[in-house]
Amino acid sequence: MTDKANPDTRDLAAATRLVAAGRRPEWTGPVVNPPVWRASTHLYEDTAALAEGPRRNEDGRFFYGRRGAPTQWALADALTAMEHGAAGTVLYPSGVAAIAGVLLTLLRPGDVVLMTDNAYDPSRAMGLGLLADLGIETRFFDPLDLPAYEAAFCDRTRAVLLEAPGSLTMETCDVPALARIAREHGATSVLDNTWAGPTGFAGLSHGVDVVLMALTKHVGGHSDLMMGSASAGADLYKRLRLRAQNLGHVVSPDDAALALRGLRTLSLRLERETASALAIAAWLEQQPQVARVLCPMLPGAPGHDLWRRDFTGGCGLFSFVLRGGDAARRNRFIDALSLFGIGYSWGGFESLVTPVDPASMRSVMAWPPANYAPEDRFGVRLSIGLEDPQDLIADLARGFAAID
Ligand SMILES: Cc1ncc(COP(=O)(O)O)c(C=O)c1O
């Protein structure tokens, strides 16, 4: 039996947890959703209560706006409930802020961080810029080459940043093995789990120490907010929380309410996106203009076996590579599409398309890979939204007609 006032959602299926999580009666009152608490100042009964505030830096306690109020607490609580093994979740003003907040918690001058070579490009830029300026060294590794990864550890390696599947080229790595090796070498593993989210990949259960997400993508789900999160077990959560407070990170209650609204429908949207993406990826595979489809959910595609083994869901984001041609031909294809918006980000209700040129964003992994024909190098990334997949296929067919 669950207590209505304090529901324990841990043993419920993910879809049920998405509905119930974070809805504590002391935060919602008699309504379904926590109201938007817009607040900088929190008021105290008397000076004794005021003096208590700094001494008791705890979740769910009023103090001052930077520590949030029930709207942000409810979102953090819901995300914690979605991540088995998490003691808490820190919210950040963007996904990049989450990556920075986590790495700045774990690393000190002189330390080394191992970063997957197919990391989101701003993560790479953070390693080569911000972290380098602080005397922290970033070394990139091929996440598919476990012996080389293991050999890359040294006595200064403190953290590893993973992403599965990797950005743009979508390689799916063996997260449990990479996390285990990191732990054996005394390093903290961090996973950017934005692609699969908590319903698609249980990061902490697979041995990762910190799971972060850009909530901007699927959790928000409607292309109208920026936010990030990091969830971890008790010790790491405490450190992440303190560092986020040092950095002054806080998210607006309006955005937290939007993210919480998005979270409720996450599994439904992801199921739909995944089914559409699979249909579109399978169709693309049959097109003569397409050399490769980089979609780990597609049977036979690179990474499919690991995806099947470890993941419980997918999403609408994948890439494909045109057969030959040049950048101008690819641009003609993209410009001929009418249902796909041209723009950054992904995970919204609407489909998006961007050109993909990973060569300058890799240090260790070759682009195009050695097993590709050298002329097959012009990539396209699709974020499949909630439109009817047959309409999207017809739109892509129009794009191909424009380059035939
Ligand atoms: C894998 C991944 N991680 C993190 C981010 C950063 O999120 P934000 O745009 O909220 O800073 C992105 C954004 O595209 C992303 O694709």
Tab-separated table of C-alpha atoms in Angstrom, residues 167-390:
chain	number	residue	atom	x	y	z
A	167	SER	CA	26.195	13.096	-30.607
A	168	LEU	CA	25.662	13.285	-34.383
A	169	THR	CA	27.290	9.958	-35.322
A	170	MET	CA	25.175	7.966	-32.828
A	171	GLU	CA	27.708	5.270	-31.862
A	172	THR	CA	26.302	3.243	-28.948
A	173	CYS	CA	28.916	2.241	-26.396
A	174	ASP	CA	29.003	-0.389	-23.653
A	175	VAL	CA	28.105	1.952	-20.784
A	176	PRO	CA	28.244	-0.691	-18.005
A	177	ALA	CA	31.762	-1.746	-19.076
A	178	LEU	CA	33.020	1.839	-19.414
A	179	ALA	CA	31.560	2.777	-16.008
A	180	ARG	CA	33.035	-0.330	-14.355
A	181	ILE	CA	36.509	0.411	-15.726
A	182	ALA	CA	36.237	4.016	-14.506
A	183	ARG	CA	35.321	2.806	-11.027
A	184	GLU	CA	38.218	0.310	-10.996
A	185	HIS	CA	40.533	3.243	-11.691
A	186	GLY	CA	39.012	5.397	-8.945
A	187	ALA	CA	37.337	7.801	-11.392
A	188	THR	CA	33.740	9.059	-11.253
A	189	SER	CA	31.655	8.236	-14.327
A	190	VAL	CA	29.205	10.792	-15.686
A	191	LEU	CA	26.650	9.993	-18.398
A	192	ASP	CA	24.946	12.564	-20.587
A	193	ASN	CA	21.666	10.617	-20.836
A	194	THR	CA	19.729	13.234	-22.782
A	195	TRP	CA	19.011	10.894	-25.726
A	196	ALA	CA	17.352	8.015	-23.871
A	197	GLY	CA	16.239	9.806	-20.718
A	198	PRO	CA	15.277	7.937	-17.564
A	199	THR	CA	12.658	5.742	-19.251
A	200	GLY	CA	15.062	4.614	-21.981
A	201	PHE	CA	18.252	3.980	-20.046
A	202	ALA	CA	18.673	3.502	-16.294
A	203	GLY	CA	22.098	5.073	-15.889
A	204	LEU	CA	22.760	4.596	-12.180
A	205	SER	CA	21.479	0.990	-12.334
A	206	HIS	CA	24.022	0.339	-15.098
A	207	GLY	CA	26.881	1.474	-12.874
A	208	VAL	CA	27.191	5.159	-13.776
A	209	ASP	CA	27.831	7.563	-10.861
A	210	VAL	CA	26.147	10.739	-12.150
A	211	VAL	CA	23.389	10.901	-14.777
A	212	LEU	CA	22.770	14.262	-16.395
A	213	MET	CA	20.252	15.448	-18.951
A	214	ALA	CA	19.413	18.491	-21.009
A	215	LEU	CA	15.773	18.848	-19.935
A	216	THR	CA	15.562	21.347	-22.813
A	217	LYS	CA	15.008	18.342	-25.109
A	218	HIS	CA	12.540	15.556	-24.321
A	219	VAL	CA	11.521	16.430	-20.781
A	220	GLY	CA	10.487	19.949	-21.769
A	221	GLY	CA	9.346	18.425	-25.044
A	222	HIS	CA	7.758	21.565	-26.506
A	223	SER	CA	10.772	23.675	-27.586
A	224	ASP	CA	9.945	26.416	-25.116
A	225	LEU	CA	12.408	26.098	-22.221
A	226	MET	CA	16.086	25.598	-21.378
A	227	MET	CA	17.117	23.486	-18.380
A	228	GLY	CA	19.460	20.735	-17.234
A	229	SER	CA	19.610	18.202	-14.412
A	230	ALA	CA	22.058	15.890	-12.664
A	231	SER	CA	21.025	12.961	-10.456
A	232	ALA	CA	23.306	10.910	-8.206
A	233	GLY	CA	23.584	8.841	-5.047
A	234	ALA	CA	23.767	10.514	-1.646
A	235	ASP	CA	27.444	11.551	-1.409
A	236	LEU	CA	27.813	12.843	-4.934
A	237	TYR	CA	24.422	14.535	-4.838
A	238	LYS	CA	25.490	16.475	-1.741
A	239	ARG	CA	28.652	17.677	-3.514
A	240	LEU	CA	26.780	18.581	-6.721
A	241	ARG	CA	24.191	20.533	-4.759
A	242	LEU	CA	26.781	22.507	-2.844
A	243	ARG	CA	28.743	23.367	-5.997
A	244	ALA	CA	25.552	24.453	-7.769
A	245	GLN	CA	24.844	26.735	-4.812
A	246	ASN	CA	28.414	28.117	-5.019
A	247	LEU	CA	27.850	28.839	-8.707
A	248	GLY	CA	24.492	30.496	-8.012
A	249	HIS	CA	22.547	28.117	-10.219
A	250	VAL	CA	18.781	28.343	-9.985
A	251	VAL	CA	15.939	27.708	-12.454
A	252	SER	CA	12.802	29.759	-12.824
A	253	PRO	CA	9.612	28.319	-11.286
A	254	ASP	CA	7.737	28.988	-14.545
A	255	ASP	CA	10.203	26.832	-16.467
A	256	ALA	CA	10.141	24.184	-13.736
A	257	ALA	CA	6.343	23.991	-14.049
A	258	LEU	CA	6.653	23.614	-17.834
A	259	ALA	CA	9.294	20.892	-17.459
A	260	LEU	CA	7.106	19.071	-14.947
A	261	ARG	CA	4.181	19.254	-17.374
A	262	GLY	CA	6.438	17.855	-20.109
A	263	LEU	CA	7.621	15.037	-17.864
A	264	ARG	CA	4.074	13.718	-17.408
A	265	THR	CA	3.747	12.858	-21.118
A	266	LEU	CA	7.380	11.849	-21.712
A	267	SER	CA	6.845	8.115	-22.244
A	268	LEU	CA	3.906	8.652	-24.594
A	269	ARG	CA	5.835	11.122	-26.747
A	270	LEU	CA	8.960	8.954	-26.784
A	271	GLU	CA	7.001	5.851	-27.804
A	272	ARG	CA	5.435	7.728	-30.687
A	273	GLU	CA	8.732	9.344	-31.746
A	274	THR	CA	10.548	6.030	-31.567
A	275	ALA	CA	7.967	4.213	-33.708
A	276	SER	CA	8.012	7.020	-36.285
A	277	ALA	CA	11.820	7.232	-36.279
A	278	LEU	CA	12.051	3.477	-36.855
A	279	ALA	CA	9.636	3.612	-39.799
A	280	ILE	CA	11.510	6.567	-41.310
A	281	ALA	CA	14.962	5.035	-40.697
A	282	ALA	CA	13.844	1.771	-42.354
A	283	TRP	CA	12.522	3.744	-45.352
A	284	LEU	CA	15.739	5.789	-45.600
A	285	GLU	CA	17.778	2.580	-45.653
A	286	GLN	CA	16.023	1.661	-48.925
A	287	GLN	CA	16.745	4.967	-50.672
A	288	PRO	CA	19.521	4.965	-53.309
A	289	GLN	CA	20.651	8.464	-52.194
A	290	VAL	CA	21.429	7.166	-48.670
A	291	ALA	CA	24.743	5.460	-47.875
A	292	ARG	CA	24.270	4.826	-44.130
A	293	VAL	CA	21.528	5.176	-41.534
A	294	LEU	CA	22.933	5.873	-38.056
A	295	CYS	CA	20.048	4.860	-35.826
A	296	PRO	CA	20.841	2.365	-33.045
A	297	MET	CA	17.169	1.366	-32.764
A	298	LEU	CA	17.192	0.026	-36.354
A	299	PRO	CA	17.941	-3.711	-36.547
A	300	GLY	CA	21.282	-4.228	-38.247
A	301	ALA	CA	22.440	-0.626	-37.723
A	302	PRO	CA	25.690	0.077	-35.799
A	303	GLY	CA	25.158	-0.179	-32.037
A	304	HIS	CA	21.833	-2.016	-32.318
A	305	ASP	CA	22.944	-5.026	-30.247
A	306	LEU	CA	24.094	-2.887	-27.297
A	307	TRP	CA	20.980	-0.753	-27.559
A	308	ARG	CA	18.822	-3.882	-27.374
A	309	ARG	CA	20.815	-5.250	-24.461
A	310	ASP	CA	20.852	-2.143	-22.243
A	311	PHE	CA	18.118	0.273	-23.299
A	312	THR	CA	14.404	0.144	-22.596
A	313	GLY	CA	13.485	2.865	-25.068
A	314	GLY	CA	14.645	5.150	-27.811
A	315	CYS	CA	13.694	8.507	-29.285
A	316	GLY	CA	13.317	10.326	-32.560
A	317	LEU	CA	16.886	11.584	-32.951
A	318	PHE	CA	19.130	9.899	-35.530
A	319	SER	CA	21.353	10.679	-38.491
A	320	PHE	CA	22.012	9.399	-41.971
A	321	VAL	CA	24.781	9.871	-44.514
A	322	LEU	CA	24.128	10.785	-48.126
A	323	ARG	CA	25.750	8.705	-50.833
A	324	GLY	CA	28.489	10.909	-52.343
A	325	GLY	CA	27.736	14.454	-53.472
A	326	ASP	CA	28.873	17.631	-51.811
A	327	ALA	CA	27.704	20.122	-49.189
A	328	ALA	CA	25.731	22.170	-51.725
A	329	ARG	CA	23.749	19.070	-52.787
A	330	ARG	CA	23.006	18.280	-49.149
A	331	ASN	CA	21.837	21.862	-48.609
A	332	ARG	CA	19.483	21.543	-51.594
A	333	PHE	CA	18.015	18.414	-49.991
A	334	ILE	CA	17.497	20.131	-46.631
A	335	ASP	CA	16.126	23.340	-48.122
A	336	ALA	CA	13.552	21.345	-50.126
A	337	LEU	CA	11.958	19.939	-46.929
A	338	SER	CA	8.855	21.711	-45.717
A	339	LEU	CA	7.796	19.745	-42.605
A	340	PHE	CA	11.254	19.702	-40.995
A	341	GLY	CA	12.326	22.964	-39.377
A	342	ILE	CA	16.006	23.850	-39.823
A	343	GLY	CA	17.347	24.534	-36.363
A	344	TYR	CA	19.349	23.348	-33.390
A	345	SER	CA	18.036	21.347	-30.506
A	346	TRP	CA	15.774	18.304	-30.675
A	347	GLY	CA	13.217	16.395	-28.629
A	348	GLY	CA	10.343	18.817	-29.280
A	349	PHE	CA	6.934	17.924	-30.721
A	350	GLU	CA	8.023	19.207	-34.144
A	351	SER	CA	10.495	17.601	-36.531
A	352	LEU	CA	13.859	19.258	-37.163
A	353	VAL	CA	16.757	18.761	-39.558
A	354	THR	CA	20.407	19.889	-39.484
A	355	PRO	CA	23.474	19.134	-41.596
A	356	VAL	CA	26.092	17.015	-39.805
A	357	ASP	CA	29.838	17.463	-40.359
A	358	PRO	CA	31.578	15.744	-37.451
A	359	ALA	CA	35.152	15.771	-38.844
A	360	SER	CA	36.193	18.912	-36.936
A	361	MET	CA	34.495	17.623	-33.755
A	362	ARG	CA	36.547	14.449	-33.364
A	363	SER	CA	40.083	13.945	-32.052
A	364	VAL	CA	40.343	10.147	-32.080
A	365	MET	CA	37.510	8.749	-34.221
A	366	ALA	CA	37.839	9.274	-37.970
A	367	TRP	CA	35.094	10.881	-40.047
A	368	PRO	CA	34.161	9.360	-42.369
A	369	PRO	CA	34.999	6.073	-40.612
A	370	ALA	CA	37.509	3.762	-42.293
A	371	ASN	CA	34.802	1.355	-43.521
A	372	TYR	CA	32.928	4.116	-45.443
A	373	ALA	CA	33.572	5.087	-49.052
A	374	PRO	CA	35.490	8.406	-48.681
A	375	GLU	CA	32.855	10.298	-50.702
A	376	ASP	CA	30.095	9.249	-48.244
A	377	ARG	CA	30.667	12.024	-45.714
A	378	PHE	CA	27.750	14.453	-45.810
A	379	GLY	CA	25.500	13.745	-42.867
A	380	VAL	CA	21.970	14.837	-42.015
A	381	ARG	CA	20.453	14.711	-38.529
A	382	LEU	CA	16.719	14.328	-38.044
A	383	SER	CA	14.758	14.916	-34.869
A	384	ILE	CA	11.463	13.180	-35.513
A	385	GLY	CA	8.493	14.837	-33.858
A	386	LEU	CA	4.856	13.894	-33.437
A	387	GLU	CA	3.685	14.419	-37.030
A	388	ASP	CA	2.331	11.470	-39.019
A	389	PRO	CA	5.420	9.532	-40.181
A	390	GLN	CA	3.959	9.033	-43.678
